[in-house]
Coordinates of C-alpha atoms in Angstrom, one line a residue:
M163 CA 96.0 80.6 180.3
A164 CA 93.1 82.6 180.7
G165 CA 93.7 84.0 177.2
F166 CA 93.8 80.8 175.7
S167 CA 91.6 80.5 172.9
R168 CA 89.5 77.1 172.7
E169 CA 91.5 75.6 170.1
E170 CA 94.6 76.1 172.3
L171 CA 93.0 74.8 175.1
A172 CA 92.0 71.7 173.6
A173 CA 95.5 71.6 172.5
F174 CA 96.7 71.8 175.7
S175 CA 93.9 69.4 177.3
K176 CA 95.1 66.8 174.6
W177 CA 98.6 67.2 175.6
L178 CA 97.5 66.9 179.4
T179 CA 96.1 63.3 178.7
E180 CA 99.6 61.8 178.1
F181 CA 100.3 62.3 181.6
V182 CA 97.3 62.6 183.7
D183 CA 94.1 60.7 184.1
A184 CA 92.1 63.9 185.4
T185 CA 92.7 67.5 185.5
Q186 CA 91.1 70.2 187.8
I187 CA 91.0 73.9 186.6
V188 CA 90.9 76.2 189.6
F189 CA 90.1 80.1 189.0
V190 CA 90.8 82.6 191.8
V191 CA 88.2 85.8 191.4
R192 CA 88.4 89.2 193.1
D193 CA 85.7 92.0 193.8
P194 CA 85.7 93.4 190.4
V195 CA 86.5 97.0 191.4
D196 CA 89.6 96.0 193.5
W197 CA 90.6 93.7 190.5
A198 CA 90.2 96.8 187.9
V199 CA 92.6 98.8 190.5
S200 CA 95.0 96.0 190.7
V201 CA 95.2 95.5 187.0
A202 CA 95.6 99.3 186.3
Q203 CA 98.6 99.4 188.8
Q204 CA 100.2 96.5 187.4
H205 CA 99.7 98.1 184.0
L206 CA 101.5 101.5 185.1
K207 CA 104.9 99.1 185.7
T208 CA 105.2 98.8 181.8
R209 CA 103.0 101.2 180.1
G210 CA 102.8 104.8 179.4
D211 CA 99.1 105.5 178.5
V212 CA 98.3 106.8 182.2
E213 CA 95.0 108.6 181.4
R214 CA 93.5 105.8 179.5
L215 CA 94.5 103.1 182.8
L216 CA 93.3 105.6 185.1
N217 CA 89.8 106.2 183.6
E218 CA 89.3 103.2 181.4
P219 CA 89.1 100.0 183.7
E220 CA 89.3 96.7 182.4
A221 CA 86.3 94.3 182.6
P222 CA 86.5 91.2 184.2
R223 CA 85.3 88.6 181.8
W224 CA 84.8 85.6 183.9
S225 CA 81.9 84.3 182.4
N226 CA 83.6 83.9 179.0
I227 CA 86.9 82.7 180.3
I228 CA 85.1 80.2 182.5
R229 CA 82.7 79.0 180.0
R230 CA 85.7 78.2 177.3
F231 CA 87.5 76.3 179.9
A232 CA 84.5 74.4 180.7
E233 CA 83.7 73.3 177.2
V234 CA 86.9 71.8 177.0
F235 CA 87.4 70.3 180.1
G236 CA 83.8 69.8 181.4
R237 CA 82.0 71.7 184.0
G238 CA 82.8 69.4 186.7
A239 CA 86.6 70.2 186.4
I240 CA 86.0 73.7 187.5
T241 CA 86.7 75.2 190.7
V242 CA 86.3 78.8 191.7
L243 CA 87.9 80.6 194.8
E244 CA 87.5 83.8 196.2
Y245 CA 90.7 85.8 196.6
E246 CA 89.3 87.8 199.7
R247 CA 89.3 84.1 201.4
L248 CA 92.3 83.2 200.5
A249 CA 94.2 86.3 201.2
A250 CA 92.6 86.8 204.6
V251 CA 96.4 86.4 206.1
R252 CA 98.6 87.4 203.3
E253 CA 101.6 85.1 204.1
R254 CA 99.2 82.2 203.7
F255 CA 97.7 83.1 200.6
A256 CA 99.5 80.3 198.8
A257 CA 99.1 77.4 201.5
R258 CA 95.3 78.0 201.6
F259 CA 95.3 77.9 197.8
A260 CA 96.6 74.5 197.9
L261 CA 94.1 73.3 200.7
A262 CA 91.2 74.6 198.8
A263 CA 92.4 73.2 195.5
G264 CA 92.3 69.7 197.2
L265 CA 96.0 69.4 197.6
S266 CA 97.4 67.4 200.7
P267 CA 98.7 69.4 203.9
S268 CA 102.2 68.8 203.4
V269 CA 102.1 70.5 200.1
A270 CA 100.3 73.4 201.9
A271 CA 102.8 73.8 204.7
L272 CA 105.9 73.8 201.8
L273 CA 104.0 76.7 200.3
Q274 CA 103.8 78.7 203.6
G275 CA 104.9 82.1 203.6
G276 CA 107.3 83.7 205.7
S277 CA 107.0 86.8 207.7
D278 CA 109.4 88.7 205.7
A279 CA 107.0 88.1 202.3
V280 CA 106.9 91.4 200.3
N281 CA 104.1 93.2 198.9
E282 CA 105.3 94.3 195.6
S283 CA 102.3 97.0 194.8
L284 CA 103.3 100.1 194.0
S285 CA 102.3 103.3 195.8
M286 CA 100.1 106.2 194.1
E287 CA 102.8 108.0 193.6
A288 CA 105.3 105.6 192.6
A289 CA 102.9 104.1 189.8
L290 CA 102.0 107.5 188.6
L291 CA 105.4 108.3 188.0
L292 CA 106.7 105.2 186.5
G293 CA 103.6 105.1 184.1
R294 CA 104.8 108.9 183.2
Y295 CA 108.5 107.4 182.8
N296 CA 107.1 104.9 180.7
A297 CA 105.4 107.6 178.4
R298 CA 108.8 109.4 177.8
V299 CA 110.9 105.9 177.6
P300 CA 108.9 103.2 176.5
E301 CA 110.1 99.8 177.1
T302 CA 109.9 98.7 173.6
E303 CA 110.6 100.5 170.3
G304 CA 110.0 99.2 167.0
G305 CA 109.1 96.1 168.6
R306 CA 112.4 95.5 170.2
R307 CA 113.8 96.5 173.5
N308 CA 114.6 100.4 174.1
P309 CA 118.0 100.7 174.0
A310 CA 117.6 103.6 176.1
R311 CA 116.1 101.1 178.8
S312 CA 118.5 99.7 181.2
G313 CA 115.9 97.3 182.6
I314 CA 115.9 98.3 186.3
E315 CA 113.5 101.3 186.0
P316 CA 110.6 99.2 187.7
K317 CA 112.8 98.4 190.7
A318 CA 113.8 102.1 191.2
F319 CA 110.0 102.7 192.0
A320 CA 109.2 99.6 193.7
G321 CA 108.8 100.1 197.6
L322 CA 108.6 103.7 197.3
R323 CA 106.3 104.5 200.4
G324 CA 103.3 106.6 199.5
E325 CA 99.5 107.0 199.4
K326 CA 97.8 103.5 198.4
F327 CA 97.1 103.1 194.8
D328 CA 93.7 103.6 193.5
L329 CA 91.4 104.4 190.7
P330 CA 89.3 107.5 190.4
Q331 CA 85.6 107.2 191.9
A332 CA 84.2 107.3 188.2
A333 CA 86.4 104.6 187.3
R334 CA 85.6 102.5 190.2
L335 CA 81.9 103.1 189.5
Q336 CA 82.4 102.0 186.0
A337 CA 84.3 98.7 186.8
Y338 CA 81.3 98.0 189.0
A339 CA 78.9 98.5 186.3
Q340 CA 80.6 96.6 183.6
S341 CA 81.2 93.7 186.0
R342 CA 77.3 92.9 186.9
D343 CA 76.9 90.2 184.1
D344 CA 80.2 88.3 185.2
V345 CA 79.0 88.8 189.3
A346 CA 75.5 87.5 188.2
F347 CA 77.0 84.4 186.3
L348 CA 79.4 83.7 189.6
A349 CA 76.0 83.7 192.0
R350 CA 74.2 81.7 189.5
E351 CA 76.8 79.0 188.5
F352 CA 78.9 78.8 191.5
G353 CA 76.9 80.1 194.6
I354 CA 79.5 83.3 195.1
T355 CA 77.8 86.2 196.2
R356 CA 80.1 88.2 197.8
Y357 CA 80.7 90.8 194.6
S358 CA 76.4 91.2 194.5
Y359 CA 76.5 94.1 196.8
S360 CA 74.9 97.6 195.7
I361 CA 76.7 100.6 194.2
S362 CA 76.0 102.7 197.1
D363 CA 78.4 100.0 199.0
I364 CA 81.2 101.1 196.9
P365 CA 83.6 102.7 199.3
P366 CA 85.1 106.2 198.1
S367 CA 88.2 106.7 195.8
R368 CA 91.4 107.4 197.7
F369 CA 92.9 108.3 194.4
T370 CA 94.9 111.4 194.4
E371 CA 97.7 113.0 192.7
E372 CA 99.0 115.2 195.4
V373 CA 102.3 113.9 196.6
S374 CA 102.9 113.1 199.9
P375 CA 105.7 114.0 202.4
A376 CA 106.4 110.2 202.8
F377 CA 106.8 109.7 198.9
L378 CA 109.3 112.9 198.5
D379 CA 111.6 111.3 201.6
A380 CA 111.2 107.8 200.1
L381 CA 112.1 109.1 196.4
A382 CA 115.1 111.2 197.6
D383 CA 116.4 108.4 199.7
R384 CA 116.2 106.2 196.5
L385 CA 118.2 108.5 194.3
V386 CA 120.8 108.8 196.9
G387 CA 121.3 105.2 196.8
L388 CA 120.8 105.1 193.2
Q389 CA 123.4 107.9 192.7
G390 CA 125.5 106.0 195.2
Q391 CA 125.4 102.7 193.1
A392 CA 126.7 104.7 189.9
I393 CA 129.4 106.2 191.7
A394 CA 130.6 102.9 193.1
N395 CA 130.1 101.0 189.5
R396 CA 132.5 103.6 188.3
L397 CA 135.1 103.3 190.9
L398 CA 134.7 99.7 190.4
A399 CA 135.5 100.2 186.8
D400 CA 138.2 102.6 187.5
A401 CA 140.2 99.8 189.5
E402 CA 139.4 97.1 187.1
R403 CA 141.1 99.5 184.0
M404 CA 144.0 100.3 186.4
R405 CA 144.5 96.8 187.2
N406 CA 144.2 95.4 183.6
R407 CA 147.2 98.2 182.8
G408 CA 149.2 96.9 185.4
N409 CA 148.9 99.6 187.7
E410 CA 148.1 97.4 191.0
A411 CA 148.8 100.6 193.4
G412 CA 146.3 102.8 191.6
A413 CA 144.0 100.1 191.6
A414 CA 144.5 99.3 195.2
A415 CA 144.2 103.1 196.0
V416 CA 140.7 103.6 194.0
L417 CA 139.3 100.5 195.8
R418 CA 140.1 101.9 199.6
N419 CA 138.4 105.1 198.4
A420 CA 135.5 103.1 197.2
A421 CA 135.2 101.6 200.5
A422 CA 135.9 104.4 202.6
Q423 CA 132.8 105.9 200.6
F424 CA 130.6 102.7 200.6
P425 CA 131.8 100.4 203.5
T426 CA 128.8 98.2 203.2
D427 CA 128.5 97.6 199.3
Q428 CA 129.1 93.9 198.8
R429 CA 130.6 94.5 195.3
V430 CA 133.3 96.8 196.8
M431 CA 134.2 94.4 199.9
R432 CA 134.7 91.4 197.3
A433 CA 136.8 93.6 195.1
L434 CA 138.6 94.7 198.1
A435 CA 139.2 91.4 199.2
A436 CA 140.2 90.1 196.1
G437 CA 142.9 93.1 195.5
K438 CA 144.5 92.0 199.2
G439 CA 144.4 88.3 198.1
G440 CA 146.6 89.7 195.1
K441 CA 144.3 87.4 192.7
G442 CA 143.5 90.1 190.3
R443 CA 139.9 89.0 189.8
R444 CA 137.5 91.0 187.6
V445 CA 135.0 92.8 189.4
G446 CA 131.5 94.1 188.5

């Protein structure tokens, strides 16, 4: 919704009045340098213009966005929260947001994250590799989904260990410089001064294109796993074709082979159980 035009927001506001008496708009802002780093990493999941993403950081445009909402909903309806306060304990981010937005503690309790919460950020190496893959095999082609893409490409890179993603120092300094007007706006309008620090306080960049041993190990493990999935898929497809042709013995032999190679694969286990039950279910 941050990209809605004033006209779109006005239409949305009019629609809301049919259901509610009051509307509260809650923004969460983040250190503009860290935000630019996060945006670049997110874009590398789907785009292939790697050099541009690394060297042309996005500006936050907080003042334009917030003013547009204030014009439609009124200044009193606007609340601005600091990401760093909410994220002090990552698993409690949603709960802290709910409380800060004025929702009841019972709602906050429902939104409490668990210890098994997963950070979906990409490592430095994974982000740069995925961006380069996107450059070679774009997600879309002629405005449509690229038939050369399976849709699981981002998952192949998610969770790969490596260095923490960052932008080069020149881009970090640029992100700082182009955010000063917005930072001053937050301080003036909402009393948020966390981001009003000096340029000399910007930590040095951790950006590197050197491949860490941890990433190489993780990538090797991932490729082995993907290769295993491909082989298991082929064996399951072979068993299904044999069963469809009436060759139950051949199908059972293939499934036993698959179970021996991939004893923990849930699809193989289900297919084997279905074959033993004599139900001849389709697998996949």
